[in-house]
Coordinates of C-alpha atoms in Angstrom, one line a residue:
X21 CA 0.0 0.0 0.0
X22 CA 1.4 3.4 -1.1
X23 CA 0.4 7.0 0.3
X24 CA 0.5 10.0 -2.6
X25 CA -0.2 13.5 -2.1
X26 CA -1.2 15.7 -4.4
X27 CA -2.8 19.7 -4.8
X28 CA -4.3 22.6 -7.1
X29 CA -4.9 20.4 -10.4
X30 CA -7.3 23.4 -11.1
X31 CA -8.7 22.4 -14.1
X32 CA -6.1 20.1 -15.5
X33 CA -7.9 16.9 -16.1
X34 CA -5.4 16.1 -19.0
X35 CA -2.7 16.2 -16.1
X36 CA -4.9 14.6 -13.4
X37 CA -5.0 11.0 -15.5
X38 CA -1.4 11.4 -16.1
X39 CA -0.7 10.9 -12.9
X40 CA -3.3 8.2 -12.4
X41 CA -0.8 6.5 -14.9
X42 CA 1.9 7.2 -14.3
X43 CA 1.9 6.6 -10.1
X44 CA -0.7 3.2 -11.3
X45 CA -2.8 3.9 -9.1
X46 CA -4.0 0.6 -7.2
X47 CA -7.1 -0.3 -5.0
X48 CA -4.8 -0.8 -2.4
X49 CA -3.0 3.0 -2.5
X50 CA -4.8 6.0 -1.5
X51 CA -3.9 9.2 -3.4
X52 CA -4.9 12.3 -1.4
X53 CA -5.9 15.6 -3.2
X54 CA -5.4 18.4 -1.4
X55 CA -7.7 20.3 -2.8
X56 CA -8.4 23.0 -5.7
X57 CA -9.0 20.5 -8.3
X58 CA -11.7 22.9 -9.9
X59 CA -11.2 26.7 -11.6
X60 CA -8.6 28.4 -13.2
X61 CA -8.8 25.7 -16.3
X62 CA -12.0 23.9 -17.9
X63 CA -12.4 20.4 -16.6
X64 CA -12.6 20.9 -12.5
X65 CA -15.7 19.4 -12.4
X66 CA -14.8 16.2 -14.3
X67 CA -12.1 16.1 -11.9
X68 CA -14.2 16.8 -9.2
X69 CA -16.5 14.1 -10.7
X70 CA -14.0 11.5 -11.2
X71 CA -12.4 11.9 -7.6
X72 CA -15.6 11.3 -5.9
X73 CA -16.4 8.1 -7.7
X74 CA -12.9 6.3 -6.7
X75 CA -13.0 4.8 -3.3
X76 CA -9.1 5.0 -3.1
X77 CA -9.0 9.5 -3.6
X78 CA -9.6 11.1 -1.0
X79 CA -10.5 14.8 -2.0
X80 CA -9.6 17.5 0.4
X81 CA -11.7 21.2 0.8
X82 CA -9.7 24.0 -1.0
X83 CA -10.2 27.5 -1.1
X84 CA -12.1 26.9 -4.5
X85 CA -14.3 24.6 -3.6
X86 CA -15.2 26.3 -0.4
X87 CA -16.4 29.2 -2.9
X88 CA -18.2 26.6 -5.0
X89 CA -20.0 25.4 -1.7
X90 CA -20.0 29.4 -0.5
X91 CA -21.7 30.5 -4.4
X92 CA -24.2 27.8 -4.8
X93 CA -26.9 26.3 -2.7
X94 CA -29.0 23.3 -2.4
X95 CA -32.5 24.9 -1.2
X96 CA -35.5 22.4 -0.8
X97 CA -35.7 21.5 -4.7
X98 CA -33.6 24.8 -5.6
X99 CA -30.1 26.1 -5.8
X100 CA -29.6 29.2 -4.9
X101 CA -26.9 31.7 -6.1
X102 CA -25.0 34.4 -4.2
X103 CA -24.5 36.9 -5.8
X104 CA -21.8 38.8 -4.1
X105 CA -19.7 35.4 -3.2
X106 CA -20.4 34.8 -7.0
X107 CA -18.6 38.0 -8.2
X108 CA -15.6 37.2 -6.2
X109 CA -15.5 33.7 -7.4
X110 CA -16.1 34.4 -11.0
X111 CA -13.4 37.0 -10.9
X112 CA -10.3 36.8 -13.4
X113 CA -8.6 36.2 -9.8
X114 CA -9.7 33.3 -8.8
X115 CA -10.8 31.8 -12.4
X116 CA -14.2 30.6 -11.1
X117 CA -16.6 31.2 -13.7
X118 CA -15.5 27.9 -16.0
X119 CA -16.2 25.9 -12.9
X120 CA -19.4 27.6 -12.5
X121 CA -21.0 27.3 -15.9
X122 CA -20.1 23.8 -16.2
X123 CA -21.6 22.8 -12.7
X124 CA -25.0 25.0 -13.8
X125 CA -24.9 22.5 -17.4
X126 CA -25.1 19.5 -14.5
X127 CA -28.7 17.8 -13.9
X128 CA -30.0 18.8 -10.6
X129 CA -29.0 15.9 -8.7
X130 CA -25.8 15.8 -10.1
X131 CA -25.6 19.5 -8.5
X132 CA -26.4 17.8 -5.2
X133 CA -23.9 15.3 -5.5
X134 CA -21.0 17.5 -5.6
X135 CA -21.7 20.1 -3.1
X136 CA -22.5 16.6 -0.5
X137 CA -19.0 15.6 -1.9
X138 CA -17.9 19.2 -0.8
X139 CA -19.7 19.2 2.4
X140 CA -17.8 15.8 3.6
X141 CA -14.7 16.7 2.0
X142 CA -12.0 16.3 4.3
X143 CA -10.8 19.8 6.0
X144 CA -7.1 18.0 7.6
X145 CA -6.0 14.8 8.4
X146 CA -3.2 13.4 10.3
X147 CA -1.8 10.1 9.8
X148 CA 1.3 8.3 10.3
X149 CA 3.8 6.3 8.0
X150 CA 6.9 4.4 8.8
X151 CA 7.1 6.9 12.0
X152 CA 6.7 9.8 10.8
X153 CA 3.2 11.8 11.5
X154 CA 2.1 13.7 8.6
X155 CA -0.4 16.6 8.9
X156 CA -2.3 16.9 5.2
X157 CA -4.6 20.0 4.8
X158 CA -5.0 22.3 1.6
X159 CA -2.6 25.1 3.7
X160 CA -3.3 25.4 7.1
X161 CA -4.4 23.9 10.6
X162 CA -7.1 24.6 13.0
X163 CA -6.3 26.9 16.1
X164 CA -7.5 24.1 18.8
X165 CA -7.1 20.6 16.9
X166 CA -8.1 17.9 19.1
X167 CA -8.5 15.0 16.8
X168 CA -6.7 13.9 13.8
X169 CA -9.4 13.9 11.4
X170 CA -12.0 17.2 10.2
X171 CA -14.7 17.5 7.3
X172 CA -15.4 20.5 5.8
X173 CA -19.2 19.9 7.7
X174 CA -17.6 19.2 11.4
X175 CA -16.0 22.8 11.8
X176 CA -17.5 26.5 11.7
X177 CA -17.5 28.1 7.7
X178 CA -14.8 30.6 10.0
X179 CA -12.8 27.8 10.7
X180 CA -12.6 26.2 7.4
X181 CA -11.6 29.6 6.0
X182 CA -8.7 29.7 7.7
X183 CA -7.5 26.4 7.7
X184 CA -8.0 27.1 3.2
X185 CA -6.6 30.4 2.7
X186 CA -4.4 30.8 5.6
X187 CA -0.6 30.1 4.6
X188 CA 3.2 30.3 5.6
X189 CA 3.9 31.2 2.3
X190 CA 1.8 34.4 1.9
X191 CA 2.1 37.9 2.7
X192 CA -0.4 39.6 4.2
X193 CA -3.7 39.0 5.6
X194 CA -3.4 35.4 4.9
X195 CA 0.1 35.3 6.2
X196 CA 0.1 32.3 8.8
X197 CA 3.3 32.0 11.4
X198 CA 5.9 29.0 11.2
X199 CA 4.9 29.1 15.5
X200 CA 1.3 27.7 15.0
X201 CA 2.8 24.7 13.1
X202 CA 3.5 22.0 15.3
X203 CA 6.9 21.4 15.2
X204 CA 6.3 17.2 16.1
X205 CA 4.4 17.3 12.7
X206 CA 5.1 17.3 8.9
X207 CA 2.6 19.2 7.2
X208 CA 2.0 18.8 3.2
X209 CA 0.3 21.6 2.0
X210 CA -0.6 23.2 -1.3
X211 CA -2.4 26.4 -2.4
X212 CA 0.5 28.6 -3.1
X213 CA 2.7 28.1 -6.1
X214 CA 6.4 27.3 -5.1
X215 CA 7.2 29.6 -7.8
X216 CA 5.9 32.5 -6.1
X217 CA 9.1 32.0 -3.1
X218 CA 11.1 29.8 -3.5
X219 CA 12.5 30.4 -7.0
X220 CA 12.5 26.8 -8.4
X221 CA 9.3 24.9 -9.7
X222 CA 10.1 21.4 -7.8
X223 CA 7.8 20.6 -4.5
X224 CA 9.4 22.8 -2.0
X225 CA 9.9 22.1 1.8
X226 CA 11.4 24.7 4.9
X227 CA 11.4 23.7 8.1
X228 CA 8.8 20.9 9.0
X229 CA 6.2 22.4 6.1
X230 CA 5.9 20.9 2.5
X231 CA 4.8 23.0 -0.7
X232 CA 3.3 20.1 -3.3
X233 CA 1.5 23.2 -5.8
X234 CA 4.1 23.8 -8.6
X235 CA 1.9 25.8 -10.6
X236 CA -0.6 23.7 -12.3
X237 CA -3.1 26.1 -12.4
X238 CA -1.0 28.3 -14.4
X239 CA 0.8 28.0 -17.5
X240 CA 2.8 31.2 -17.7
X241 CA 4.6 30.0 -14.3
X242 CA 8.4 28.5 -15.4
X243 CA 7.8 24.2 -15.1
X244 CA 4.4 24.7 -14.4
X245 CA 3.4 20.6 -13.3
X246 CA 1.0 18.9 -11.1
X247 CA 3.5 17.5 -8.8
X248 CA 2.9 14.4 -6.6
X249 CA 4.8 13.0 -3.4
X250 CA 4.6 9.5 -2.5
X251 CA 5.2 9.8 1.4
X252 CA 6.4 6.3 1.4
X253 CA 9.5 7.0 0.3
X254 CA 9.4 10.8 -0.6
X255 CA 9.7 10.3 -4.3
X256 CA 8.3 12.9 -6.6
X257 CA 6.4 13.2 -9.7
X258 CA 6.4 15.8 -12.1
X259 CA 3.4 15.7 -14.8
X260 CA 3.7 18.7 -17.5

């Protein structure tokens, strides 16, 4: 049984089944997605889709599909729209509006499929291999963990913001401090491009803290990939 770890396809589905291949993906592995598989690029919600469907993915909330779940609604026999979450979603900055006119093309219970799939996403898990104990989440933690397993649905929409957006490797009111990282942990995070700081394009680690976005969701970044670790043994995979 293997462990992989990967982040921010955002839209890459071409890229998603290369990995499938290329790591050959068994029933017995579990590939963990740390979220933003949807926006930026057309086919999130195959991805999304796809994900769901395979008992051995295990799809974590990212800040995009929080404003999926934020956007759009499940009401009685309606869905309803928000419009102001909606114009910050659908801006050019966070490339939501492909994701959002392919999930309105969905039938209505496909709708409600995904944003369940959403709902019981997994916010962070902890887990150990070989020894080590590895914190996964899409880029943060939560301020009073007490187990080692959250969905999206057990915490407060606050809570699950932060633990989404929040980040090491930002600047600013997302910045997060190296001191709320506990130091007897590995965290694996993704949501900010290692080429933003760390001026390579290979999955980047300081400290005890793991970068596995190298740029996916952007082709203008230098060796844009979906990158992939396999905490078994720590050995990456590049798919371009």
């Amino acid at each position: 049984m293997s462990y992989y770890v990967c982040s921010d396809i955002h839209g890459r589905f071409d890229r998603y089944q290369k990995l499938l291949d290329q790591i050959q993906l068994t029933s017995d592995d579990r590939l963990f997605i740390l979220g933003d598989v949807i926006d930026r690029n057309p086919d999130g919600i195959l991805i999304l889709q796809d994900a769901i469907s395979r008992s051995n993915v295990e799809l974590f909330l990212g800040n995009h599909e929080w404003f999926l779940y934020q956007t759009i609604s499940a009401v009685g026999t309606e869905f309803v729209t928000d419009e102001y979450m909606q114009r910050i979603w659908c801006s050019p900055n966070n490339g939501g509006a492909v994701t959002a006119a392919a999930f309105c093309r969905l039938e209505d219970q496909e709708k409600r499929k995904i944003l369940t799939a959403i709902e019981e996403s997994t916010l962070l898990r902890v887990l150990e291999i070989d020894g080590i104990r590895y914190h996964l989440s899409h880029s943060f933690t939560l301020a009073d963990r007490q187990a080692d397993f959250y969905r999206f649905k057990d915490v407060s929409s606050k809570e699950a913001e932060n633990v989404v957006w929040k980040s090491v490797f930002r600047k600013g009111e997302y910045h997060a401090r190296y001191s709320a990282f506990d130091p007897t942990l590995r965290y694996i995070v993704g949501h900010v491009p290692v080429q933003r700081f760390s001026g390579d394009s290979c999955i980047y680690t300081y400290r005890h803290i793991t970068d596995v976005d190298c740029g996916s969701a952007y082709s203008f970044l230098d060796g844009n990939s979906l990158a992939c670790l396999r905490l078994d043994d720590q050995k990456e995979y590049y798919i371009r």
